[in-house]
């Protein structure tokens, strides 16, 4: 497969104000409750040093223990309740924005794809995590 240089965009609108959405997105106590793409996965631990140069880390695992990995990144930019940009160890960049209006918040993530998996699979996986976040943030 030829690597794509075109970033992938995913988004959703959450029925909650930006301050609540930001807290649910960034607080490790919340992250472990939504950061997985399917019900047979979990996020047993997360840490988040939310500042430029700070590190983000989340452990993602299949509930049956058959597979797991650490997702890690370093923050390049952080504007509280508005946006964040981080770089993963392989050099790929991710930017997430939070746009609040009328008591709702649109969360949009633009990320550089990796070259090992089909683009649709990557988009669908990241969107599934964002959908999990939406369900959690609206219910919390």
PDB file of C-alpha atoms in Angstrom, residues 25-116:
ATOM      1  CA  UNK A  25     -11.511  14.616  26.630  1.00  0.00           C
ATOM      2  CA  UNK A  26      -8.449  15.521  28.704  1.00  0.00           C
ATOM      3  CA  UNK A  27      -8.891  14.158  32.257  1.00  0.00           C
ATOM      4  CA  UNK A  28      -7.382  10.658  32.601  1.00  0.00           C
ATOM      5  CA  UNK A  29     -10.223   9.644  34.950  1.00  0.00           C
ATOM      6  CA  UNK A  30     -12.613  10.262  32.042  1.00  0.00           C
ATOM      7  CA  UNK A  31     -10.317   9.035  29.234  1.00  0.00           C
ATOM      8  CA  UNK A  32     -10.287   5.471  30.629  1.00  0.00           C
ATOM      9  CA  UNK A  33     -14.100   5.370  30.365  1.00  0.00           C
ATOM     10  CA  UNK A  34     -14.407   6.164  26.633  1.00  0.00           C
ATOM     11  CA  UNK A  35     -11.074   5.642  24.832  1.00  0.00           C
ATOM     12  CA  UNK A  36     -11.817   2.471  22.839  1.00  0.00           C
ATOM     13  CA  UNK A  37     -13.415   1.679  19.497  1.00  0.00           C
ATOM     14  CA  UNK A  38     -15.561  -1.313  20.478  1.00  0.00           C
ATOM     15  CA  UNK A  39     -17.235  -2.765  23.561  1.00  0.00           C
ATOM     16  CA  UNK A  40     -14.766  -5.669  23.648  1.00  0.00           C
ATOM     17  CA  UNK A  41     -11.888  -3.202  24.224  1.00  0.00           C
ATOM     18  CA  UNK A  42     -10.948  -1.078  27.212  1.00  0.00           C
ATOM     19  CA  UNK A  43      -8.543   1.657  28.278  1.00  0.00           C
ATOM     20  CA  UNK A  44      -7.231   0.513  31.685  1.00  0.00           C
ATOM     21  CA  UNK A  45      -4.896   3.480  32.195  1.00  0.00           C
ATOM     22  CA  UNK A  46      -4.151   6.945  30.879  1.00  0.00           C
ATOM     23  CA  UNK A  47      -1.957   9.893  31.786  1.00  0.00           C
ATOM     24  CA  UNK A  48      -2.053  13.399  30.385  1.00  0.00           C
ATOM     25  CA  UNK A  49       0.446  16.213  30.956  1.00  0.00           C
ATOM     26  CA  UNK A  50      -1.602  18.814  29.067  1.00  0.00           C
ATOM     27  CA  UNK A  51       1.017  21.417  28.145  1.00  0.00           C
ATOM     28  CA  UNK A  52       3.396  22.086  25.261  1.00  0.00           C
ATOM     29  CA  UNK A  53       6.090  19.411  25.553  1.00  0.00           C
ATOM     30  CA  UNK A  54       3.871  17.346  27.866  1.00  0.00           C
ATOM     31  CA  UNK A  55       3.159  13.679  27.209  1.00  0.00           C
ATOM     32  CA  UNK A  56      -0.113  11.853  26.636  1.00  0.00           C
ATOM     33  CA  UNK A  57      -0.314   8.113  27.121  1.00  0.00           C
ATOM     34  CA  UNK A  58      -3.206   5.651  27.062  1.00  0.00           C
ATOM     35  CA  UNK A  59      -3.168   1.864  27.312  1.00  0.00           C
ATOM     36  CA  UNK A  60      -5.680   0.231  24.982  1.00  0.00           C
ATOM     37  CA  UNK A  61      -6.441  -3.486  25.342  1.00  0.00           C
ATOM     38  CA  UNK A  62      -8.848  -6.161  24.184  1.00  0.00           C
ATOM     39  CA  UNK A  63     -10.893  -7.160  27.246  1.00  0.00           C
ATOM     40  CA  UNK A  64      -9.960 -10.821  26.685  1.00  0.00           C
ATOM     41  CA  UNK A  65      -6.263  -9.918  26.972  1.00  0.00           C
ATOM     42  CA  UNK A  66      -5.461 -11.090  23.428  1.00  0.00           C
ATOM     43  CA  UNK A  67      -3.981  -7.780  22.279  1.00  0.00           C
ATOM     44  CA  UNK A  68      -3.021  -4.368  23.607  1.00  0.00           C
ATOM     45  CA  UNK A  69      -0.881  -1.357  22.863  1.00  0.00           C
ATOM     46  CA  UNK A  70       0.218   1.974  24.297  1.00  0.00           C
ATOM     47  CA  UNK A  71      -0.862   5.102  22.435  1.00  0.00           C
ATOM     48  CA  UNK A  72       1.607   7.911  23.156  1.00  0.00           C
ATOM     49  CA  UNK A  73       2.169  11.459  21.952  1.00  0.00           C
ATOM     50  CA  UNK A  74       3.823  14.758  22.846  1.00  0.00           C
ATOM     51  CA  UNK A  75       1.879  18.032  22.781  1.00  0.00           C
ATOM     52  CA  UNK A  76       2.968  20.702  20.301  1.00  0.00           C
ATOM     53  CA  UNK A  77       0.156  23.185  20.997  1.00  0.00           C
ATOM     54  CA  UNK A  78      -2.559  23.431  23.654  1.00  0.00           C
ATOM     55  CA  UNK A  79      -5.294  26.082  23.780  1.00  0.00           C
ATOM     56  CA  UNK A  80      -7.658  25.107  26.628  1.00  0.00           C
ATOM     57  CA  UNK A  81     -11.239  24.367  25.555  1.00  0.00           C
ATOM     58  CA  UNK A  82     -10.309  25.223  21.927  1.00  0.00           C
ATOM     59  CA  UNK A  83      -7.634  22.976  20.401  1.00  0.00           C
ATOM     60  CA  UNK A  84      -4.631  20.715  20.819  1.00  0.00           C
ATOM     61  CA  UNK A  85      -1.982  19.359  18.497  1.00  0.00           C
ATOM     62  CA  UNK A  86       0.328  16.471  19.290  1.00  0.00           C
ATOM     63  CA  UNK A  87       2.926  14.375  17.541  1.00  0.00           C
ATOM     64  CA  UNK A  88       3.129  10.595  17.879  1.00  0.00           C
ATOM     65  CA  UNK A  89       6.519   8.827  18.138  1.00  0.00           C
ATOM     66  CA  UNK A  90       6.414   7.935  14.413  1.00  0.00           C
ATOM     67  CA  UNK A  91       6.131  11.638  13.485  1.00  0.00           C
ATOM     68  CA  UNK A  92       2.452  11.665  12.597  1.00  0.00           C
ATOM     69  CA  UNK A  93       0.576  14.779  13.730  1.00  0.00           C
ATOM     70  CA  UNK A  94      -2.938  14.999  15.194  1.00  0.00           C
ATOM     71  CA  UNK A  95      -4.979  18.182  15.753  1.00  0.00           C
ATOM     72  CA  UNK A  96      -8.282  18.208  17.623  1.00  0.00           C
ATOM     73  CA  UNK A  97     -10.508  21.285  17.801  1.00  0.00           C
ATOM     74  CA  UNK A  98     -13.478  22.019  20.050  1.00  0.00           C
ATOM     75  CA  UNK A  99     -16.005  24.520  18.685  1.00  0.00           C
ATOM     76  CA  UNK A 100     -18.817  25.404  21.066  1.00  0.00           C
ATOM     77  CA  UNK A 101     -22.108  26.974  19.990  1.00  0.00           C
ATOM     78  CA  UNK A 102     -25.600  27.006  21.533  1.00  0.00           C
ATOM     79  CA  UNK A 103     -24.707  24.545  24.320  1.00  0.00           C
ATOM     80  CA  UNK A 104     -23.209  21.992  21.920  1.00  0.00           C
ATOM     81  CA  UNK A 105     -19.603  21.336  20.944  1.00  0.00           C
ATOM     82  CA  UNK A 106     -18.259  20.072  17.640  1.00  0.00           C
ATOM     83  CA  UNK A 107     -15.118  17.991  18.094  1.00  0.00           C
ATOM     84  CA  UNK A 108     -13.028  17.583  14.953  1.00  0.00           C
ATOM     85  CA  UNK A 109      -9.819  15.576  14.702  1.00  0.00           C
ATOM     86  CA  UNK A 110      -7.471  15.717  11.730  1.00  0.00           C
ATOM     87  CA  UNK A 111      -4.717  13.096  11.750  1.00  0.00           C
ATOM     88  CA  UNK A 112      -1.910  11.892   9.546  1.00  0.00           C
ATOM     89  CA  UNK A 113      -2.610   8.290   8.509  1.00  0.00           C
ATOM     90  CA  UNK A 114      -0.110   5.502   8.985  1.00  0.00           C
ATOM     91  CA  UNK A 115       0.946   3.315   6.077  1.00  0.00           C
ATOM     92  CA  UNK A 116       0.143  -0.197   7.373  1.00  0.00           C
TER      93      UNK A 116
END
